[in-house]
PDB file of C-alpha atoms in Angstrom:
ATOM      1  CA  MET J   1     -35.374  20.331  77.552  1.00 41.00           C
ATOM      2  CA  PRO J   2     -38.395  21.095  75.317  1.00 57.00           C
ATOM      3  CA  ASN J   3     -41.896  21.207  76.744  1.00 78.00           C
ATOM      4  CA  LEU J   4     -43.781  18.210  75.284  1.00 77.00           C
ATOM      5  CA  ASP J   5     -47.154  19.984  75.250  1.00 81.00           C
ATOM      6  CA  ASN J   6     -45.637  22.873  73.317  1.00 83.00           C
ATOM      7  CA  GLU J   7     -43.795  20.524  70.943  1.00 80.00           C
ATOM      8  CA  TYR J   8     -47.002  18.523  70.398  1.00 83.00           C
ATOM      9  CA  SER J   9     -49.083  21.602  69.569  1.00 85.00           C
ATOM     10  CA  GLN J  10     -46.375  22.948  67.233  1.00 81.00           C
ATOM     11  CA  ARG J  11     -46.216  19.645  65.351  1.00 80.00           C
ATOM     12  CA  LEU J  12     -50.004  19.494  65.001  1.00 83.00           C
ATOM     13  CA  LYS J  13     -49.880  22.817  63.157  1.00 82.00           C
ATOM     14  CA  LEU J  14     -47.945  21.109  60.361  1.00 76.00           C
ATOM     15  CA  PHE J  15     -51.047  19.186  59.266  1.00 78.00           C
ATOM     16  CA  ASP J  16     -54.325  20.269  57.675  1.00 80.00           C
ATOM     17  CA  ALA J  17     -57.087  20.617  60.250  1.00 84.00           C
ATOM     18  CA  HIS J  18     -59.233  17.873  58.719  1.00 84.00           C
ATOM     19  CA  LEU J  19     -56.408  15.362  59.227  1.00 80.00           C
ATOM     20  CA  ILE J  20     -56.067  16.052  62.943  1.00 82.00           C
ATOM     21  CA  SER J  21     -59.608  17.028  63.939  1.00 85.00           C
ATOM     22  CA  HIS J  22     -59.813  13.960  66.198  1.00 82.00           C
ATOM     23  CA  PHE J  23     -56.552  14.775  68.010  1.00 85.00           C
ATOM     24  CA  PRO J  24     -56.843  16.398  71.451  1.00 86.00           C
ATOM     25  CA  ASP J  25     -55.556  19.970  71.847  1.00 85.00           C
ATOM     26  CA  LYS J  26     -53.190  18.885  74.625  1.00 86.00           C
ATOM     27  CA  ILE J  27     -51.572  15.585  75.524  1.00 86.00           C
ATOM     28  CA  PRO J  28     -54.012  13.822  77.886  1.00 83.00           C
ATOM     29  CA  ASP J  29     -52.593  12.614  81.197  1.00 81.00           C
ATOM     30  CA  SER J  30     -53.620   9.020  80.453  1.00 75.00           C
ATOM     31  CA  SER J  31     -51.820   8.850  77.118  1.00 80.00           C
ATOM     32  CA  LEU J  32     -48.489   7.874  75.662  1.00 77.00           C
ATOM     33  CA  PHE J  33     -46.773  10.372  73.381  1.00 73.00           C
ATOM     34  CA  SER J  34     -43.714   9.751  71.268  1.00 73.00           C
ATOM     35  CA  LEU J  35     -41.998  12.169  68.918  1.00 65.00           C
ATOM     36  CA  LEU J  36     -39.095  11.361  66.644  1.00 63.00           C
ATOM     37  CA  ALA J  37     -37.880  14.323  64.627  1.00 58.00           C
ATOM     38  CA  ASP J  38     -34.833  15.492  62.794  1.00 56.00           C
ATOM     39  CA  ASN J  39     -33.632  19.033  63.332  1.00 52.00           C
ATOM     40  CA  PRO J  40     -35.091  21.142  60.520  1.00 51.00           C
ATOM     41  CA  ARG J  41     -32.898  23.888  59.086  1.00 53.00           C
ATOM     42  CA  GLY J  42     -35.554  26.512  58.769  1.00 56.00           C
ATOM     43  CA  GLU J  43     -39.202  27.448  58.954  1.00 59.00           C
ATOM     44  CA  GLU J  44     -39.674  26.564  55.285  1.00 54.00           C
ATOM     45  CA  LEU J  45     -38.764  22.943  55.960  1.00 56.00           C
ATOM     46  CA  MET J  46     -41.285  22.795  58.790  1.00 55.00           C
ATOM     47  CA  LYS J  47     -44.114  23.881  56.483  1.00 57.00           C
ATOM     48  CA  TYR J  48     -43.587  20.803  54.365  1.00 54.00           C
ATOM     49  CA  CYS J  49     -43.146  18.378  57.294  1.00 55.00           C
ATOM     50  CA  PHE J  50     -39.451  17.737  56.675  1.00 54.00           C
ATOM     51  CA  GLY J  51     -37.911  17.072  60.026  1.00 54.00           C
ATOM     52  CA  LEU J  52     -40.935  15.233  61.375  1.00 58.00           C
ATOM     53  CA  GLY J  53     -40.021  11.585  61.356  1.00 60.00           C
ATOM     54  CA  GLU J  54     -42.751  10.166  63.539  1.00 68.00           C
ATOM     55  CA  MET J  55     -45.389  11.353  65.969  1.00 72.00           C
ATOM     56  CA  ILE J  56     -47.451   8.841  67.904  1.00 78.00           C
ATOM     57  CA  LEU J  57     -50.197   9.611  70.393  1.00 81.00           C
ATOM     58  CA  SER J  58     -51.887   6.676  72.083  1.00 85.00           C
ATOM     59  CA  VAL J  59     -55.021   7.500  74.065  1.00 84.00           C
ATOM     60  CA  ASN J  60     -57.501   5.220  75.802  1.00 85.00           C
ATOM     61  CA  TYR J  61     -61.015   6.346  74.870  1.00 84.00           C
ATOM     62  CA  SER J  62     -64.335   5.171  76.203  1.00 88.00           C
ATOM     63  CA  LYS J  63     -66.327   2.924  73.850  1.00 92.00           C
ATOM     64  CA  GLU J  64     -68.685   5.812  73.119  1.00 93.00           C
ATOM     65  CA  LYS J  65     -65.898   8.260  72.248  1.00 88.00           C
ATOM     66  CA  TYR J  66     -64.176   5.616  70.121  1.00 88.00           C
ATOM     67  CA  GLN J  67     -67.379   5.003  68.138  1.00 91.00           C
ATOM     68  CA  GLU J  68     -67.835   8.763  67.667  1.00 89.00           C
ATOM     69  CA  ILE J  69     -64.322   9.107  66.228  1.00 85.00           C
ATOM     70  CA  LYS J  70     -64.689   5.959  64.119  1.00 86.00           C
ATOM     71  CA  LEU J  71     -67.912   7.247  62.518  1.00 88.00           C
ATOM     72  CA  LYS J  72     -66.148  10.446  61.405  1.00 82.00           C
ATOM     73  CA  PHE J  73     -63.784   8.398  59.257  1.00 80.00           C
ATOM     74  CA  ALA J  74     -66.142   5.640  58.105  1.00 80.00           C
ATOM     75  CA  ALA J  75     -67.917   7.873  55.606  1.00 66.00           C
TER      76      ALA J  75
END
C-alpha cells in the first residue's frame, strides 16, 4: 500500500511552484486528502500530468491564514 505523504509530495512535483505555493509540504493531520489517478506508463507521462485524474486536499485554516492565502491570489 503506498504511503499517502509520499504520494502527495510526488504529485505536487508535477505542478509549477507558483500553482502550489499555498499547499502544505505534508498532509496536515486535520485534513482530508483524496487522490484519484490512473497508472501512468512511464516517467514521461508523469511530467505532463497524464495519470493524475484528481487530487483534493481539504484543510481547515484559521481566519487569519485563510485571509493570507486569499490575498496571494486576489492580485
